């Protein structure tokens, strides 16, 4: 049996339907996984081969496997949404495929074509269709979170690009990222740590960036904050992004500003989509540098009315205050009407409740 060129080996012991439904009703984020995973192998001599969907389960890795030592690894995050008619769709997968190739180039991993990347999502969702939750209402933001990733799997301790690589996609049913609805969060401004530096891996979606952000995340939590905001590594002045989400600043006059991509910021698909939706709304999106002083002064004067973070996992999340060792930058009204409106529009589009005028949806099942 094949789905778009993938050999399918069905799981002989799939999760019992009653247990699966229980999981789908209370999934949280990233805790449960579907019955299958997609896999493609790459070797320097054969290229990409062995496309398969096989039962979800542990990988057996030699202790000398390169990725365990030198972190030659990249990943993606994209969701499958069930529409009211039962069909399953994903959002702008060619953007994730292109970013995955950009990450691969930076980490000296082989590039995977659109056909294989999108095909792997289709093949997995075709097999695990029952794991895509059906939202009971628009308020229930449930989806199947898809996690493509690629690892250096050669057994070798020398430092050079691996000649063996494995690509997988796993799937995890997801409820709304923040329990209890969308509330403004407090963000910690890290002064001890940087996320990315010019020439580094900031624009690549690689595990190493996340490993390096965890100490800052611990600091954030110790200060009662949900996430970390990072400033640039050179001047310690320009606002870049959060550990895993991009930032937007909404001005009183309708400008909506996001930090410009200079190689140290991850190019979010949500970021790009928000800019387009903002334009459709008659707002004026701007990509430019924004300093921490502009954030402070704009919040104090009311010039900046809203700040929000965005990404696939948490969609749009309002930021109520920025906390650092020596100050708290609070917004006058942290509720954020424009962020809320853009959030609803994006979700309505993704769940098929609003016309897909930009051709952003791809049907998976
Ligand atoms: C994944 C990610 C984002 C958000 O990207 P989306 O494509 O919108 O999900 C933002 N910043 C970082 C560091 C990320 O890893």
mmCIF file with all atom_site columns, N, CA, C and O in Angstrom, residues 106 195-204 209 240-241 260-267:
data_model
loop_
_atom_site.group_PDB
_atom_site.id
_atom_site.type_symbol
_atom_site.label_atom_id
_atom_site.label_alt_id
_atom_site.label_comp_id
_atom_site.label_asym_id
_atom_site.label_entity_id
_atom_site.label_seq_id
_atom_site.pdbx_PDB_ins_code
_atom_site.Cartn_x
_atom_site.Cartn_y
_atom_site.Cartn_z
_atom_site.occupancy
_atom_site.B_iso_or_equiv
_atom_site.pdbx_formal_charge
_atom_site.auth_seq_id
_atom_site.auth_comp_id
_atom_site.auth_asym_id
_atom_site.auth_atom_id
_atom_site.pdbx_PDB_model_num
ATOM 1  N N  . UNK A 1 106 ? 22.095 25.547 6.520  1.00 0.00 ? 106 UNK A N  1
ATOM 2  C CA . UNK A 1 106 ? 22.890 26.134 7.600  1.00 0.00 ? 106 UNK A CA 1
ATOM 3  C C  . UNK A 1 106 ? 23.528 25.066 8.481  1.00 0.00 ? 106 UNK A C  1
ATOM 4  O O  . UNK A 1 106 ? 24.625 25.250 9.002  1.00 0.00 ? 106 UNK A O  1
ATOM 5  N N  . UNK A 1 195 ? 20.086 34.887 22.139 1.00 0.00 ? 195 UNK A N  1
ATOM 6  C CA . UNK A 1 195 ? 19.592 33.733 21.400 1.00 0.00 ? 195 UNK A CA 1
ATOM 7  C C  . UNK A 1 195 ? 20.404 33.488 20.134 1.00 0.00 ? 195 UNK A C  1
ATOM 8  O O  . UNK A 1 195 ? 20.638 32.347 19.733 1.00 0.00 ? 195 UNK A O  1
ATOM 9  N N  . UNK A 1 196 ? 20.822 34.565 19.490 1.00 0.00 ? 196 UNK A N  1
ATOM 10 C CA . UNK A 1 196 ? 21.417 34.438 18.161 1.00 0.00 ? 196 UNK A CA 1
ATOM 11 C C  . UNK A 1 196 ? 22.403 35.568 17.925 1.00 0.00 ? 196 UNK A C  1
ATOM 12 O O  . UNK A 1 196 ? 22.264 36.646 18.484 1.00 0.00 ? 196 UNK A O  1
ATOM 13 N N  . UNK A 1 197 ? 23.396 35.312 17.083 1.00 0.00 ? 197 UNK A N  1
ATOM 14 C CA . UNK A 1 197 ? 24.375 36.333 16.734 1.00 0.00 ? 197 UNK A CA 1
ATOM 15 C C  . UNK A 1 197 ? 24.565 36.325 15.223 1.00 0.00 ? 197 UNK A C  1
ATOM 16 O O  . UNK A 1 197 ? 24.297 35.313 14.566 1.00 0.00 ? 197 UNK A O  1
ATOM 17 N N  . UNK A 1 198 ? 25.034 37.451 14.655 1.00 0.00 ? 198 UNK A N  1
ATOM 18 C CA . UNK A 1 198 ? 25.260 37.487 13.203 1.00 0.00 ? 198 UNK A CA 1
ATOM 19 C C  . UNK A 1 198 ? 26.183 36.336 12.794 1.00 0.00 ? 198 UNK A C  1
ATOM 20 O O  . UNK A 1 198 ? 27.196 36.083 13.453 1.00 0.00 ? 198 UNK A O  1
ATOM 21 N N  . UNK A 1 199 ? 25.814 35.660 11.716 1.00 0.00 ? 199 UNK A N  1
ATOM 22 C CA . UNK A 1 199 ? 26.621 34.531 11.249 1.00 0.00 ? 199 UNK A CA 1
ATOM 23 C C  . UNK A 1 199 ? 26.302 33.227 11.952 1.00 0.00 ? 199 UNK A C  1
ATOM 24 O O  . UNK A 1 199 ? 26.809 32.169 11.570 1.00 0.00 ? 199 UNK A O  1
ATOM 25 N N  . UNK A 1 200 ? 25.487 33.294 12.991 1.00 0.00 ? 200 UNK A N  1
ATOM 26 C CA . UNK A 1 200 ? 25.124 32.094 13.733 1.00 0.00 ? 200 UNK A CA 1
ATOM 27 C C  . UNK A 1 200 ? 23.917 31.387 13.125 1.00 0.00 ? 200 UNK A C  1
ATOM 28 O O  . UNK A 1 200 ? 23.679 31.465 11.913 1.00 0.00 ? 200 UNK A O  1
ATOM 29 N N  . UNK A 1 201 ? 23.129 30.737 13.983 1.00 0.00 ? 201 UNK A N  1
ATOM 30 C CA . UNK A 1 201 ? 22.047 29.882 13.483 1.00 0.00 ? 201 UNK A CA 1
ATOM 31 C C  . UNK A 1 201 ? 20.651 30.441 13.788 1.00 0.00 ? 201 UNK A C  1
ATOM 32 O O  . UNK A 1 201 ? 19.670 29.708 13.730 1.00 0.00 ? 201 UNK A O  1
ATOM 33 N N  . UNK A 1 202 ? 20.575 31.750 14.092 1.00 0.00 ? 202 UNK A N  1
ATOM 34 C CA . UNK A 1 202 ? 19.303 32.331 14.517 1.00 0.00 ? 202 UNK A CA 1
ATOM 35 C C  . UNK A 1 202 ? 18.147 32.103 13.562 1.00 0.00 ? 202 UNK A C  1
ATOM 36 O O  . UNK A 1 202 ? 17.015 31.911 13.984 1.00 0.00 ? 202 UNK A O  1
ATOM 37 N N  . UNK A 1 203 ? 18.419 32.152 12.248 1.00 0.00 ? 203 UNK A N  1
ATOM 38 C CA . UNK A 1 203 ? 17.336 32.010 11.269 1.00 0.00 ? 203 UNK A CA 1
ATOM 39 C C  . UNK A 1 203 ? 16.989 30.555 10.992 1.00 0.00 ? 203 UNK A C  1
ATOM 40 O O  . UNK A 1 203 ? 16.017 30.256 10.286 1.00 0.00 ? 203 UNK A O  1
ATOM 41 N N  . UNK A 1 204 ? 17.799 29.633 11.514 1.00 0.00 ? 204 UNK A N  1
ATOM 42 C CA . UNK A 1 204 ? 17.540 28.206 11.287 1.00 0.00 ? 204 UNK A CA 1
ATOM 43 C C  . UNK A 1 204 ? 16.703 27.653 12.434 1.00 0.00 ? 204 UNK A C  1
ATOM 44 O O  . UNK A 1 204 ? 16.871 28.059 13.589 1.00 0.00 ? 204 UNK A O  1
ATOM 45 N N  . UNK A 1 209 ? 19.402 25.983 19.025 1.00 0.00 ? 209 UNK A N  1
ATOM 46 C CA . UNK A 1 209 ? 18.916 27.304 19.443 1.00 0.00 ? 209 UNK A CA 1
ATOM 47 C C  . UNK A 1 209 ? 18.029 27.188 20.679 1.00 0.00 ? 209 UNK A C  1
ATOM 48 O O  . UNK A 1 209 ? 18.051 28.046 21.559 1.00 0.00 ? 209 UNK A O  1
ATOM 49 N N  . UNK A 1 240 ? 14.587 41.496 19.134 1.00 0.00 ? 240 UNK A N  1
ATOM 50 C CA . UNK A 1 240 ? 14.558 40.485 18.079 1.00 0.00 ? 240 UNK A CA 1
ATOM 51 C C  . UNK A 1 240 ? 13.290 39.642 18.137 1.00 0.00 ? 240 UNK A C  1
ATOM 52 O O  . UNK A 1 240 ? 12.379 39.834 17.373 1.00 0.00 ? 240 UNK A O  1
ATOM 53 N N  . UNK A 1 241 ? 13.200 38.717 19.081 1.00 0.00 ? 241 UNK A N  1
ATOM 54 C CA . UNK A 1 241 ? 11.989 37.883 19.171 1.00 0.00 ? 241 UNK A CA 1
ATOM 55 C C  . UNK A 1 241 ? 11.996 37.151 20.500 1.00 0.00 ? 241 UNK A C  1
ATOM 56 O O  . UNK A 1 241 ? 12.884 37.338 21.327 1.00 0.00 ? 241 UNK A O  1
ATOM 57 N N  . UNK A 1 260 ? 12.809 43.529 11.683 1.00 0.00 ? 260 UNK A N  1
ATOM 58 C CA . UNK A 1 260 ? 13.288 43.156 10.355 1.00 0.00 ? 260 UNK A CA 1
ATOM 59 C C  . UNK A 1 260 ? 14.191 41.924 10.436 1.00 0.00 ? 260 UNK A C  1
ATOM 60 O O  . UNK A 1 260 ? 14.978 41.786 11.375 1.00 0.00 ? 260 UNK A O  1
ATOM 61 N N  . UNK A 1 261 ? 14.080 41.065 9.434  1.00 0.00 ? 261 UNK A N  1
ATOM 62 C CA . UNK A 1 261 ? 14.890 39.837 9.410  1.00 0.00 ? 261 UNK A CA 1
ATOM 63 C C  . UNK A 1 261 ? 16.309 40.170 8.964  1.00 0.00 ? 261 UNK A C  1
ATOM 64 O O  . UNK A 1 261 ? 16.510 40.718 7.883  1.00 0.00 ? 261 UNK A O  1
ATOM 65 N N  . UNK A 1 262 ? 17.268 39.862 9.839  1.00 0.00 ? 262 UNK A N  1
ATOM 66 C CA . UNK A 1 262 ? 18.655 40.141 9.465  1.00 0.00 ? 262 UNK A CA 1
ATOM 67 C C  . UNK A 1 262 ? 19.527 38.910 9.662  1.00 0.00 ? 262 UNK A C  1
ATOM 68 O O  . UNK A 1 262 ? 20.749 39.021 9.745  1.00 0.00 ? 262 UNK A O  1
ATOM 69 N N  . UNK A 1 263 ? 18.897 37.750 9.763  1.00 0.00 ? 263 UNK A N  1
ATOM 70 C CA . UNK A 1 263 ? 19.668 36.518 9.917  1.00 0.00 ? 263 UNK A CA 1
ATOM 71 C C  . UNK A 1 263 ? 19.697 35.999 11.343 1.00 0.00 ? 263 UNK A C  1
ATOM 72 O O  . UNK A 1 263 ? 20.073 34.869 11.594 1.00 0.00 ? 263 UNK A O  1
ATOM 73 N N  . UNK A 1 264 ? 19.283 36.868 12.294 1.00 0.00 ? 264 UNK A N  1
ATOM 74 C CA . UNK A 1 264 ? 19.279 36.429 13.692 1.00 0.00 ? 264 UNK A CA 1
ATOM 75 C C  . UNK A 1 264 ? 17.858 36.173 14.195 1.00 0.00 ? 264 UNK A C  1
ATOM 76 O O  . UNK A 1 264 ? 17.655 35.847 15.356 1.00 0.00 ? 264 UNK A O  1
ATOM 77 N N  . UNK A 1 265 ? 16.874 36.340 13.297 1.00 0.00 ? 265 UNK A N  1
ATOM 78 C CA . UNK A 1 265 ? 15.471 36.144 13.671 1.00 0.00 ? 265 UNK A CA 1
ATOM 79 C C  . UNK A 1 265 ? 14.907 35.014 12.816 1.00 0.00 ? 265 UNK A C  1
ATOM 80 O O  . UNK A 1 265 ? 15.212 34.921 11.627 1.00 0.00 ? 265 UNK A O  1
ATOM 81 N N  . UNK A 1 266 ? 14.106 34.167 13.428 1.00 0.00 ? 266 UNK A N  1
ATOM 82 C CA . UNK A 1 266 ? 13.471 33.065 12.708 1.00 0.00 ? 266 UNK A CA 1
ATOM 83 C C  . UNK A 1 266 ? 12.319 33.637 11.876 1.00 0.00 ? 266 UNK A C  1
ATOM 84 O O  . UNK A 1 266 ? 11.478 34.378 12.393 1.00 0.00 ? 266 UNK A O  1
ATOM 85 N N  . UNK A 1 267 ? 12.299 33.286 10.602 1.00 0.00 ? 267 UNK A N  1
ATOM 86 C CA . UNK A 1 267 ? 11.273 33.813 9.698  1.00 0.00 ? 267 UNK A CA 1
ATOM 87 C C  . UNK A 1 267 ? 9.977  33.033 9.860  1.00 0.00 ? 267 UNK A C  1
ATOM 88 O O  . UNK A 1 267 ? 9.766  32.014 9.217  1.00 0.00 ? 267 UNK A O  1
#
